[in-house]
Coordinates of C-alpha atoms and ligand atoms in Angstrom, one line a residue:
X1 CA -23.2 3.3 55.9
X2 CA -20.5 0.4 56.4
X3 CA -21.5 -0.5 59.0
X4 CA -25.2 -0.7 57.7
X5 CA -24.3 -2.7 55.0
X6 CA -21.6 -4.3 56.8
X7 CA -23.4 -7.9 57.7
X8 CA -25.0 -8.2 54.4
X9 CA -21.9 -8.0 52.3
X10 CA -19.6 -10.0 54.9
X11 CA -22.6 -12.7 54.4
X12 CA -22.3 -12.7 50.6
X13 CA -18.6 -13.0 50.9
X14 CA -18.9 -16.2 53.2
X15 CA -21.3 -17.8 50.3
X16 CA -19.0 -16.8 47.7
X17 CA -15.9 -17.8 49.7
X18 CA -18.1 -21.3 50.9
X19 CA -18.8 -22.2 47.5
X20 CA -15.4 -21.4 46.5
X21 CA -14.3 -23.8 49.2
X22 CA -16.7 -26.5 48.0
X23 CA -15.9 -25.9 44.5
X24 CA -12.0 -26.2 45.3
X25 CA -12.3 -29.2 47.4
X26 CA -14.1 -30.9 44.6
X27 CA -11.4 -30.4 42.1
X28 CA -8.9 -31.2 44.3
X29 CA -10.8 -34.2 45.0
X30 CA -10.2 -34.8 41.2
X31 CA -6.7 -33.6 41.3
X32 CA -5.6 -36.2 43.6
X33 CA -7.5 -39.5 42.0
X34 CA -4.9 -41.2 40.0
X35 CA -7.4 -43.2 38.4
X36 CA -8.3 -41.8 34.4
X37 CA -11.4 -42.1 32.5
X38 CA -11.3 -45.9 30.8
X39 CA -9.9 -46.0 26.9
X40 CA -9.3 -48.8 24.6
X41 CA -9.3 -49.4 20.6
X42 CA -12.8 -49.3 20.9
X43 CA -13.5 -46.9 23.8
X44 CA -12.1 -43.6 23.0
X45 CA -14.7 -40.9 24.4
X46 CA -13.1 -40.6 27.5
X47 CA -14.7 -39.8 30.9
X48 CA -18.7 -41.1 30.5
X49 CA -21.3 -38.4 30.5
X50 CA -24.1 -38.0 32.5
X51 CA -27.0 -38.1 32.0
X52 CA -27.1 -40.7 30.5
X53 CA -25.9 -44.7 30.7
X54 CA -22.9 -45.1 32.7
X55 CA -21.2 -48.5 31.7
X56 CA -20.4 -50.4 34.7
X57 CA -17.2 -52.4 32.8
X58 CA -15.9 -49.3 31.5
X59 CA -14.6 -48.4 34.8
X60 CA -11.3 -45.9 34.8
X61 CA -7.8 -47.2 34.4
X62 CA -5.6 -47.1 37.5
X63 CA -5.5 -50.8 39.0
X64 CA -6.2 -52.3 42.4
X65 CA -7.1 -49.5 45.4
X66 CA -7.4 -46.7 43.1
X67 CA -9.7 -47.3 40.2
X68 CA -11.1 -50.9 41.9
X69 CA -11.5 -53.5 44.7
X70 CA -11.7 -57.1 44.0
X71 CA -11.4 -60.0 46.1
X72 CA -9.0 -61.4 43.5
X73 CA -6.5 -61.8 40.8
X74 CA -8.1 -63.3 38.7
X75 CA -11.0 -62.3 35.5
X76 CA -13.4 -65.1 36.3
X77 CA -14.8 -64.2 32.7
X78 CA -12.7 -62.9 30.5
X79 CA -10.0 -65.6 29.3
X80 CA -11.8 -67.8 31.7
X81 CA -15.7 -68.6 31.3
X82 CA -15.1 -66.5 27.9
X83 CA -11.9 -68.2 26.6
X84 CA -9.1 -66.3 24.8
X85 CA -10.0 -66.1 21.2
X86 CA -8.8 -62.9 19.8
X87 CA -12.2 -61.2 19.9
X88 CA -12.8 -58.4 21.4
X89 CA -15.8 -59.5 23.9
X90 CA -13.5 -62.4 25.0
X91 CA -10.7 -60.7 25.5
X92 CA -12.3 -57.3 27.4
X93 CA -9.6 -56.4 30.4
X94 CA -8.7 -60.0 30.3
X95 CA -5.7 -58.7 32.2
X96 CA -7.6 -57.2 35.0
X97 CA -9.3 -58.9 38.1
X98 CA -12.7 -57.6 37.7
X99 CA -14.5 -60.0 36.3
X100 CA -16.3 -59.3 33.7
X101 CA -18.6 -61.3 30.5
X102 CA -20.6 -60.1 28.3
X103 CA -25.0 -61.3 27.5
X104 CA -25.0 -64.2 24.9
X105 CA -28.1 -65.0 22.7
X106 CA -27.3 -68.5 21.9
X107 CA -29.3 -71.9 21.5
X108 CA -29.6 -73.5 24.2
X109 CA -30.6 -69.9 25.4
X110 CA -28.0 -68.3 28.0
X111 CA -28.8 -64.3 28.6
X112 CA -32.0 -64.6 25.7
X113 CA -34.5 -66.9 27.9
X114 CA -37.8 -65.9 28.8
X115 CA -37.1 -66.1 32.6
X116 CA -35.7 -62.3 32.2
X117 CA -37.6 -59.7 34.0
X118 CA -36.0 -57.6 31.3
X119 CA -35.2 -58.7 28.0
X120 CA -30.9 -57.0 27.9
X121 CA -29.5 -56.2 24.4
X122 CA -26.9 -59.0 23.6
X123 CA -23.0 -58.8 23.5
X124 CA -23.9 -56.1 26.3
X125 CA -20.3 -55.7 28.6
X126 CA -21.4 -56.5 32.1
X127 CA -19.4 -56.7 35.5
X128 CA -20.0 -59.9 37.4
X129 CA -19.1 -62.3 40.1
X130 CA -19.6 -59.5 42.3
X131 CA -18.4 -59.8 46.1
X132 CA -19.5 -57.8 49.2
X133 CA -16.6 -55.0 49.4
X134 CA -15.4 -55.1 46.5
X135 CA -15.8 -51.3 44.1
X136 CA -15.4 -50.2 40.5
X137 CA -14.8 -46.4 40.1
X138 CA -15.8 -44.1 37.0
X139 CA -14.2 -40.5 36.1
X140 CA -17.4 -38.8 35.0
X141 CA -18.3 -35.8 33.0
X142 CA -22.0 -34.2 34.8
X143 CA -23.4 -31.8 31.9
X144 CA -26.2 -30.3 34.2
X145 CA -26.2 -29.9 38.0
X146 CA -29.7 -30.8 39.3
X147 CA -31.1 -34.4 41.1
X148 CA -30.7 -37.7 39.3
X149 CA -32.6 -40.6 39.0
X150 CA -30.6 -44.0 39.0
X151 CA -32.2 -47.0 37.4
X152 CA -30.0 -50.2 37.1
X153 CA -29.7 -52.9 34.6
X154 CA -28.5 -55.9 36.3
X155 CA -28.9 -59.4 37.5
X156 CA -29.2 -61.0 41.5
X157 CA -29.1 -64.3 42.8
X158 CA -29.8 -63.5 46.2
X159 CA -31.7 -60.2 47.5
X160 CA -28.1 -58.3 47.0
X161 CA -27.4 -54.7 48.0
X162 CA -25.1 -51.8 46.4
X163 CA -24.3 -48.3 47.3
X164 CA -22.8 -45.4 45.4
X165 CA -21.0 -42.7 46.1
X166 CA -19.9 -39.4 44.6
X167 CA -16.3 -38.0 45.3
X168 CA -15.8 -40.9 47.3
X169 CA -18.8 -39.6 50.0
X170 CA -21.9 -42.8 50.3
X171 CA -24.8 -40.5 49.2
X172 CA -27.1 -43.4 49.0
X173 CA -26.8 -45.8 51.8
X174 CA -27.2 -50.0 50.7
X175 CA -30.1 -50.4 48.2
X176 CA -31.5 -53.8 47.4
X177 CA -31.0 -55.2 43.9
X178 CA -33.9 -57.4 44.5
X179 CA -33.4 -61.2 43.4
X180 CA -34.0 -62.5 39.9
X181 CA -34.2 -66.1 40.9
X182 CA -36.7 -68.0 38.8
X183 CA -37.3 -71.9 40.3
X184 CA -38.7 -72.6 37.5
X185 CA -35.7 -72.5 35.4
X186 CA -33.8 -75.9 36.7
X187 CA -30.6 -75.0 35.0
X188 CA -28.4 -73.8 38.6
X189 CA -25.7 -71.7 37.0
X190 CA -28.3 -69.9 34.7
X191 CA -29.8 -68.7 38.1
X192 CA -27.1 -65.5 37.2
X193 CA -28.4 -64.7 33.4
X194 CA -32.3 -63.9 34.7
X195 CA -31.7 -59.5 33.8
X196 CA -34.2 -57.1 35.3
X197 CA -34.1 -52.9 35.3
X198 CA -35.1 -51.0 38.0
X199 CA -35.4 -47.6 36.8
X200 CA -36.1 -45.7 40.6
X201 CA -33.5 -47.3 42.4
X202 CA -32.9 -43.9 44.1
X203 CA -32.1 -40.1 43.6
X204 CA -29.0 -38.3 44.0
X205 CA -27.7 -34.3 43.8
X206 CA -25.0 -33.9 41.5
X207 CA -22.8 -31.0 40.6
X208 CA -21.8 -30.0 37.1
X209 CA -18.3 -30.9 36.2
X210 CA -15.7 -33.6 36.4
X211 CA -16.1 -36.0 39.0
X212 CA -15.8 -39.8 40.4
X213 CA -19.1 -42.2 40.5
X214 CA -18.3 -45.5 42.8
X215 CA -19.9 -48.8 42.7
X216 CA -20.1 -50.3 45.8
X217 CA -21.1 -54.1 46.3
X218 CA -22.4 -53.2 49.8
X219 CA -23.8 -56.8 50.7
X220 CA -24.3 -60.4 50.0
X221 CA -23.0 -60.4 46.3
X222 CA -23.7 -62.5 43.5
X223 CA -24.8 -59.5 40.9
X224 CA -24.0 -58.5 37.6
X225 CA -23.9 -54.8 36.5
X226 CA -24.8 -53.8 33.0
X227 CA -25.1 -50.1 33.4
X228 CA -26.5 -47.1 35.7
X229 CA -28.4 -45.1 34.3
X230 CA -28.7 -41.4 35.2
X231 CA -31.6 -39.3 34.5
X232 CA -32.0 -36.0 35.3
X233 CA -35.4 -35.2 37.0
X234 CA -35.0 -31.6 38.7
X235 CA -32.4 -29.0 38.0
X236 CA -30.9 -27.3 40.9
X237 CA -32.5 -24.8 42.6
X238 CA -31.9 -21.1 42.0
Ligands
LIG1 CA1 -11.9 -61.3 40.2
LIG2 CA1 -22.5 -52.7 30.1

């Protein structure tokens, strides 16, 4: 009778031990990241929660090689396009080398012009300046296993390309953020305000639990990132 039911337990035991295995190396995955979910006086509900929007600026604490790349040392927004003024949207990781600004509804228009594929909210955080190589990394809180579909809120000069990747592993490969370039609007440096969302940029298996999303700027450049958004389309199968 062992020996009968021999293969079938052993085989159950390998699935239990595998996903065990998985399950471990996942955590320990975790364990090892140094980076923490981002948190400031405004910010306090720590690691963002999917499904739903994850916030491109609000990329985790940690510094240079652990919670981010960049090309630089310096915020080309905040304190720099967006001067120092005590405010908040000014002043958003004006310390850190992302670069990062903000959508302005202003006259003479800025983010609010009707060359917009889609019309953003304003005062809407967004990473910019973006640079093939350079990475932003999130400590994120997946509520249901199951396959996601990412849409994107964003701008692109040129036909740019990003990648993401779970637990540090490229599940996606470079997608094109298709340009927003309008010739019609004549004024050059607004050529990076023109927002569009694509909401099927691509799906992606997730795991339920604690883990790291990473924002690749895979090719050419010259983006901005608003948010990702994560909807869940299938659960897992059982
Ligand atoms: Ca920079
Ligand atoms: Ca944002």
């Amino acid at each position: 009778m062992i020996k009968k039911n021999g293969l079938p337990i052993l085989s159950f035991g390998i699935i239990i031990l595998s996903f065990g295995y998985l399950q471990s190396c996942q955590s320990n995955k975790l364990k090892d990241y140094k980076g923490t979910p981002f948190a400031d006086v405004q910010y306090t509900a720590g690691a963002q929660i999917i499904p739903g929007k994850l916030q491109c600026e609000f990329y985790d604490l940690g510094g240079e090689g652990i919670a981010f790349h960049d090309t630089d040392s310096i915020n080309s927004g905040s304190g720099r396009l967006n001067p120092a003024d005590g405010t908040y949207l000014n002043e958003f990781r004006i310390d850190e080398p992302v670069d990062i600004s903000y959508t302005k509804f202003r006259d003479p228009a800025i983010d609010n012009t009707p060359f917009n594929l889609v019309q953003p909210e304003k005062d809407q955080l967004y990473v910019g300046w973006t640079k093939p190589g350079e990475w932003t990394k999130y400590t994120v809180n997946v509520t249901e296993a199951g396959t996601y579909q990412l849409g994107i809120m964003f701008t692109s000069n040129k036909d740019g390309k990003i990648s993401v990747a779970v637990n540090d592993v490229d599940v996606t490969g470079p997608l094109l953020i298709p340009s927003t370039f309008v010739a019609a609007d004549t004024i050059p440096w607004r050529q990076w305000h023109h927002w569009n969302y694509i909401d099927r940029l691509a799906n992606i298996d997730l795991k339920k639990g604690l883990q790291t999303i990473t924002l690749h700027t895979a090719d050419i450049g010259d983006m901005n990132y608003d948010y990702i958004n994560f909807e869940l389309v299938s659960a897992p199968l059982k």
